[in-house]
């Protein structure tokens, strides 16, 4: 289990809302509405593309919940935890249109934040055995 503390959702929510609004625009997800029958349901998984340190699951989950609070979102691998390529990080179930509307924002945050966490972990590993510490400067 990770020792990473979650930031309260209320602090993250404006950033995630802005990203969703930028992605969907005023018209919403017109592609999904034009190709998927209304009421279609999906079971989706977010998987790691490579070995990494996971980060962004809280933000990704928030993106899905902001689009549709009825989606069932299960985080399988917690932020701050190492994973292997192919590992399932999150499961999402519910309206296909809702999942597709949120997935790009969720994946962008998870990918960017996991990349930063993975790179930082490599720096920490490189400095192991020295007196140097990697610290957060906000």
PDB file of C-alpha atoms in Angstrom:
ATOM      1  CA  UNK A   1       0.000   0.000   0.000  1.00  0.00           C
ATOM      2  CA  UNK A   2       1.140   3.489  -0.809  1.00  0.00           C
ATOM      3  CA  UNK A   3       1.792   6.288   1.660  1.00  0.00           C
ATOM      4  CA  UNK A   4       0.481   8.926  -0.756  1.00  0.00           C
ATOM      5  CA  UNK A   5      -2.122  11.295   0.703  1.00  0.00           C
ATOM      6  CA  UNK A   6      -5.011  12.314  -1.512  1.00  0.00           C
ATOM      7  CA  UNK A   7      -5.707  15.971  -2.116  1.00  0.00           C
ATOM      8  CA  UNK A   8      -9.358  16.739  -1.334  1.00  0.00           C
ATOM      9  CA  UNK A   9     -11.483  16.365  -4.493  1.00  0.00           C
ATOM     10  CA  UNK A  10     -12.874  19.880  -4.033  1.00  0.00           C
ATOM     11  CA  UNK A  11      -9.386  21.274  -4.733  1.00  0.00           C
ATOM     12  CA  UNK A  12      -8.891  19.118  -7.847  1.00  0.00           C
ATOM     13  CA  UNK A  13     -12.404  19.519  -9.211  1.00  0.00           C
ATOM     14  CA  UNK A  14     -12.010  22.950 -10.925  1.00  0.00           C
ATOM     15  CA  UNK A  15      -8.920  21.733 -12.813  1.00  0.00           C
ATOM     16  CA  UNK A  16     -10.657  18.523 -13.924  1.00  0.00           C
ATOM     17  CA  UNK A  17     -13.849  20.402 -14.896  1.00  0.00           C
ATOM     18  CA  UNK A  18     -11.792  22.816 -17.022  1.00  0.00           C
ATOM     19  CA  UNK A  19     -10.049  19.937 -18.774  1.00  0.00           C
ATOM     20  CA  UNK A  20     -13.385  18.242 -19.499  1.00  0.00           C
ATOM     21  CA  UNK A  21     -14.891  21.483 -20.820  1.00  0.00           C
ATOM     22  CA  UNK A  22     -11.859  22.035 -23.064  1.00  0.00           C
ATOM     23  CA  UNK A  23     -12.040  18.464 -24.353  1.00  0.00           C
ATOM     24  CA  UNK A  24     -15.787  18.273 -24.952  1.00  0.00           C
ATOM     25  CA  UNK A  25     -16.521  21.893 -25.840  1.00  0.00           C
ATOM     26  CA  UNK A  26     -20.016  23.331 -25.895  1.00  0.00           C
ATOM     27  CA  UNK A  27     -21.382  20.549 -28.122  1.00  0.00           C
ATOM     28  CA  UNK A  28     -20.239  17.657 -25.927  1.00  0.00           C
ATOM     29  CA  UNK A  29     -19.074  14.345 -27.359  1.00  0.00           C
ATOM     30  CA  UNK A  30     -20.722  14.514 -30.797  1.00  0.00           C
ATOM     31  CA  UNK A  31     -18.780  11.531 -32.159  1.00  0.00           C
ATOM     32  CA  UNK A  32     -20.034   9.186 -29.464  1.00  0.00           C
ATOM     33  CA  UNK A  33     -23.601  10.436 -29.846  1.00  0.00           C
ATOM     34  CA  UNK A  34     -23.447   9.839 -33.601  1.00  0.00           C
ATOM     35  CA  UNK A  35     -22.102   6.268 -33.525  1.00  0.00           C
ATOM     36  CA  UNK A  36     -23.298   4.636 -30.289  1.00  0.00           C
ATOM     37  CA  UNK A  37     -26.906   3.668 -29.690  1.00  0.00           C
ATOM     38  CA  UNK A  38     -28.351   5.445 -26.656  1.00  0.00           C
ATOM     39  CA  UNK A  39     -28.264   3.306 -23.546  1.00  0.00           C
ATOM     40  CA  UNK A  40     -25.169   1.300 -24.578  1.00  0.00           C
ATOM     41  CA  UNK A  41     -23.236   0.094 -21.553  1.00  0.00           C
ATOM     42  CA  UNK A  42     -19.516  -0.678 -21.294  1.00  0.00           C
ATOM     43  CA  UNK A  43     -17.035  -2.304 -18.981  1.00  0.00           C
ATOM     44  CA  UNK A  44     -13.688  -0.613 -19.478  1.00  0.00           C
ATOM     45  CA  UNK A  45     -10.218  -0.974 -17.980  1.00  0.00           C
ATOM     46  CA  UNK A  46      -7.349   1.466 -17.692  1.00  0.00           C
ATOM     47  CA  UNK A  47      -4.111  -0.485 -18.139  1.00  0.00           C
ATOM     48  CA  UNK A  48      -0.443   0.397 -17.819  1.00  0.00           C
ATOM     49  CA  UNK A  49       1.432   0.575 -21.114  1.00  0.00           C
ATOM     50  CA  UNK A  50       4.790   0.108 -19.422  1.00  0.00           C
ATOM     51  CA  UNK A  51       6.345  -0.512 -16.024  1.00  0.00           C
ATOM     52  CA  UNK A  52       5.676   2.613 -13.958  1.00  0.00           C
ATOM     53  CA  UNK A  53       4.863   4.244 -10.668  1.00  0.00           C
ATOM     54  CA  UNK A  54       1.140   4.958 -10.738  1.00  0.00           C
ATOM     55  CA  UNK A  55      -0.201   8.430 -10.147  1.00  0.00           C
ATOM     56  CA  UNK A  56      -3.358  10.235 -11.205  1.00  0.00           C
ATOM     57  CA  UNK A  57      -5.904   7.583 -10.256  1.00  0.00           C
ATOM     58  CA  UNK A  58      -7.720  10.008  -7.959  1.00  0.00           C
ATOM     59  CA  UNK A  59      -7.926  12.613 -10.730  1.00  0.00           C
ATOM     60  CA  UNK A  60      -8.963  10.038 -13.341  1.00  0.00           C
ATOM     61  CA  UNK A  61     -11.685   8.725 -11.056  1.00  0.00           C
ATOM     62  CA  UNK A  62     -12.895  12.277 -10.473  1.00  0.00           C
ATOM     63  CA  UNK A  63     -13.127  12.867 -14.243  1.00  0.00           C
ATOM     64  CA  UNK A  64     -15.368   9.832 -14.649  1.00  0.00           C
ATOM     65  CA  UNK A  65     -17.524  10.801 -11.657  1.00  0.00           C
ATOM     66  CA  UNK A  66     -17.933  14.400 -12.846  1.00  0.00           C
ATOM     67  CA  UNK A  67     -19.201  13.187 -16.224  1.00  0.00           C
ATOM     68  CA  UNK A  68     -21.519  10.611 -14.681  1.00  0.00           C
ATOM     69  CA  UNK A  69     -21.855   9.964 -10.948  1.00  0.00           C
ATOM     70  CA  UNK A  70     -23.609   6.675 -11.802  1.00  0.00           C
ATOM     71  CA  UNK A  71     -20.450   5.150 -13.286  1.00  0.00           C
ATOM     72  CA  UNK A  72     -18.890   2.443 -11.142  1.00  0.00           C
ATOM     73  CA  UNK A  73     -15.199   3.304 -10.837  1.00  0.00           C
ATOM     74  CA  UNK A  74     -12.821   0.919  -9.065  1.00  0.00           C
ATOM     75  CA  UNK A  75      -9.192   1.899  -8.577  1.00  0.00           C
ATOM     76  CA  UNK A  76      -7.175  -1.318  -8.638  1.00  0.00           C
ATOM     77  CA  UNK A  77      -3.669   0.127  -8.179  1.00  0.00           C
ATOM     78  CA  UNK A  78      -3.283   3.075  -5.804  1.00  0.00           C
ATOM     79  CA  UNK A  79      -1.308   6.220  -6.527  1.00  0.00           C
ATOM     80  CA  UNK A  80       2.332   5.795  -5.511  1.00  0.00           C
ATOM     81  CA  UNK A  81       2.376   2.052  -6.249  1.00  0.00           C
ATOM     82  CA  UNK A  82       4.675   0.409  -8.804  1.00  0.00           C
ATOM     83  CA  UNK A  83       3.012  -1.512 -11.624  1.00  0.00           C
ATOM     84  CA  UNK A  84       4.045  -3.641 -14.579  1.00  0.00           C
ATOM     85  CA  UNK A  85       3.132  -3.167 -18.235  1.00  0.00           C
ATOM     86  CA  UNK A  86      -0.331  -4.588 -18.831  1.00  0.00           C
ATOM     87  CA  UNK A  87      -1.504  -4.286 -15.219  1.00  0.00           C
ATOM     88  CA  UNK A  88      -5.091  -3.128 -14.787  1.00  0.00           C
ATOM     89  CA  UNK A  89      -5.060   0.157 -12.884  1.00  0.00           C
ATOM     90  CA  UNK A  90      -8.764   1.003 -12.897  1.00  0.00           C
ATOM     91  CA  UNK A  91     -12.082  -0.550 -13.901  1.00  0.00           C
ATOM     92  CA  UNK A  92     -15.017   1.534 -15.074  1.00  0.00           C
ATOM     93  CA  UNK A  93     -18.540   0.300 -15.740  1.00  0.00           C
ATOM     94  CA  UNK A  94     -21.694   2.044 -16.884  1.00  0.00           C
ATOM     95  CA  UNK A  95     -22.906   4.230 -19.721  1.00  0.00           C
ATOM     96  CA  UNK A  96     -20.622   3.856 -22.750  1.00  0.00           C
ATOM     97  CA  UNK A  97     -21.209   7.488 -23.714  1.00  0.00           C
ATOM     98  CA  UNK A  98     -20.184   8.658 -20.246  1.00  0.00           C
ATOM     99  CA  UNK A  99     -17.051   6.520 -20.203  1.00  0.00           C
ATOM    100  CA  UNK A 100     -16.000   7.783 -23.628  1.00  0.00           C
ATOM    101  CA  UNK A 101     -16.726  11.401 -22.681  1.00  0.00           C
ATOM    102  CA  UNK A 102     -14.390  11.196 -19.684  1.00  0.00           C
ATOM    103  CA  UNK A 103     -11.709   8.778 -20.892  1.00  0.00           C
ATOM    104  CA  UNK A 104      -9.426  11.215 -22.719  1.00  0.00           C
ATOM    105  CA  UNK A 105      -9.177  13.586 -19.761  1.00  0.00           C
ATOM    106  CA  UNK A 106      -8.763  10.686 -17.326  1.00  0.00           C
ATOM    107  CA  UNK A 107      -6.021   9.088 -19.448  1.00  0.00           C
ATOM    108  CA  UNK A 108      -4.209  12.401 -20.000  1.00  0.00           C
ATOM    109  CA  UNK A 109      -4.006  13.101 -16.273  1.00  0.00           C
ATOM    110  CA  UNK A 110      -3.072   9.511 -15.379  1.00  0.00           C
ATOM    111  CA  UNK A 111      -0.412   9.332 -18.104  1.00  0.00           C
ATOM    112  CA  UNK A 112       1.183  12.667 -17.282  1.00  0.00           C
ATOM    113  CA  UNK A 113       1.156  12.176 -13.518  1.00  0.00           C
ATOM    114  CA  UNK A 114       2.383   8.566 -13.730  1.00  0.00           C
ATOM    115  CA  UNK A 115       5.199   9.702 -16.021  1.00  0.00           C
ATOM    116  CA  UNK A 116       6.267  12.306 -13.468  1.00  0.00           C
ATOM    117  CA  UNK A 117       6.041   9.787 -10.593  1.00  0.00           C
ATOM    118  CA  UNK A 118       8.017   7.201 -12.551  1.00  0.00           C
ATOM    119  CA  UNK A 119      10.776   9.670 -13.452  1.00  0.00           C
ATOM    120  CA  UNK A 120      10.963  10.921  -9.868  1.00  0.00           C
ATOM    121  CA  UNK A 121      11.215   7.341  -8.579  1.00  0.00           C
ATOM    122  CA  UNK A 122      14.138   6.747 -10.945  1.00  0.00           C
ATOM    123  CA  UNK A 123      15.904   9.816  -9.505  1.00  0.00           C
ATOM    124  CA  UNK A 124      15.296   8.568  -5.963  1.00  0.00           C
ATOM    125  CA  UNK A 125      16.672   5.142  -6.900  1.00  0.00           C
ATOM    126  CA  UNK A 126      19.716   6.705  -8.561  1.00  0.00           C
ATOM    127  CA  UNK A 127      20.491   8.629  -5.374  1.00  0.00           C
ATOM    128  CA  UNK A 128      19.997   5.682  -3.016  1.00  0.00           C
ATOM    129  CA  UNK A 129      22.893   5.334  -0.596  1.00  0.00           C
ATOM    130  CA  UNK A 130      23.786   9.024  -0.774  1.00  0.00           C
ATOM    131  CA  UNK A 131      22.818  11.867   1.536  1.00  0.00           C
ATOM    132  CA  UNK A 132      20.912  13.578  -1.273  1.00  0.00           C
ATOM    133  CA  UNK A 133      17.123  13.713  -0.985  1.00  0.00           C
ATOM    134  CA  UNK A 134      14.469  14.476  -3.562  1.00  0.00           C
ATOM    135  CA  UNK A 135      11.963  16.883  -2.034  1.00  0.00           C
ATOM    136  CA  UNK A 136       8.731  18.477  -3.123  1.00  0.00           C
ATOM    137  CA  UNK A 137       8.777  22.203  -3.745  1.00  0.00           C
ATOM    138  CA  UNK A 138       5.111  22.414  -4.745  1.00  0.00           C
TER     139      UNK A 138
END
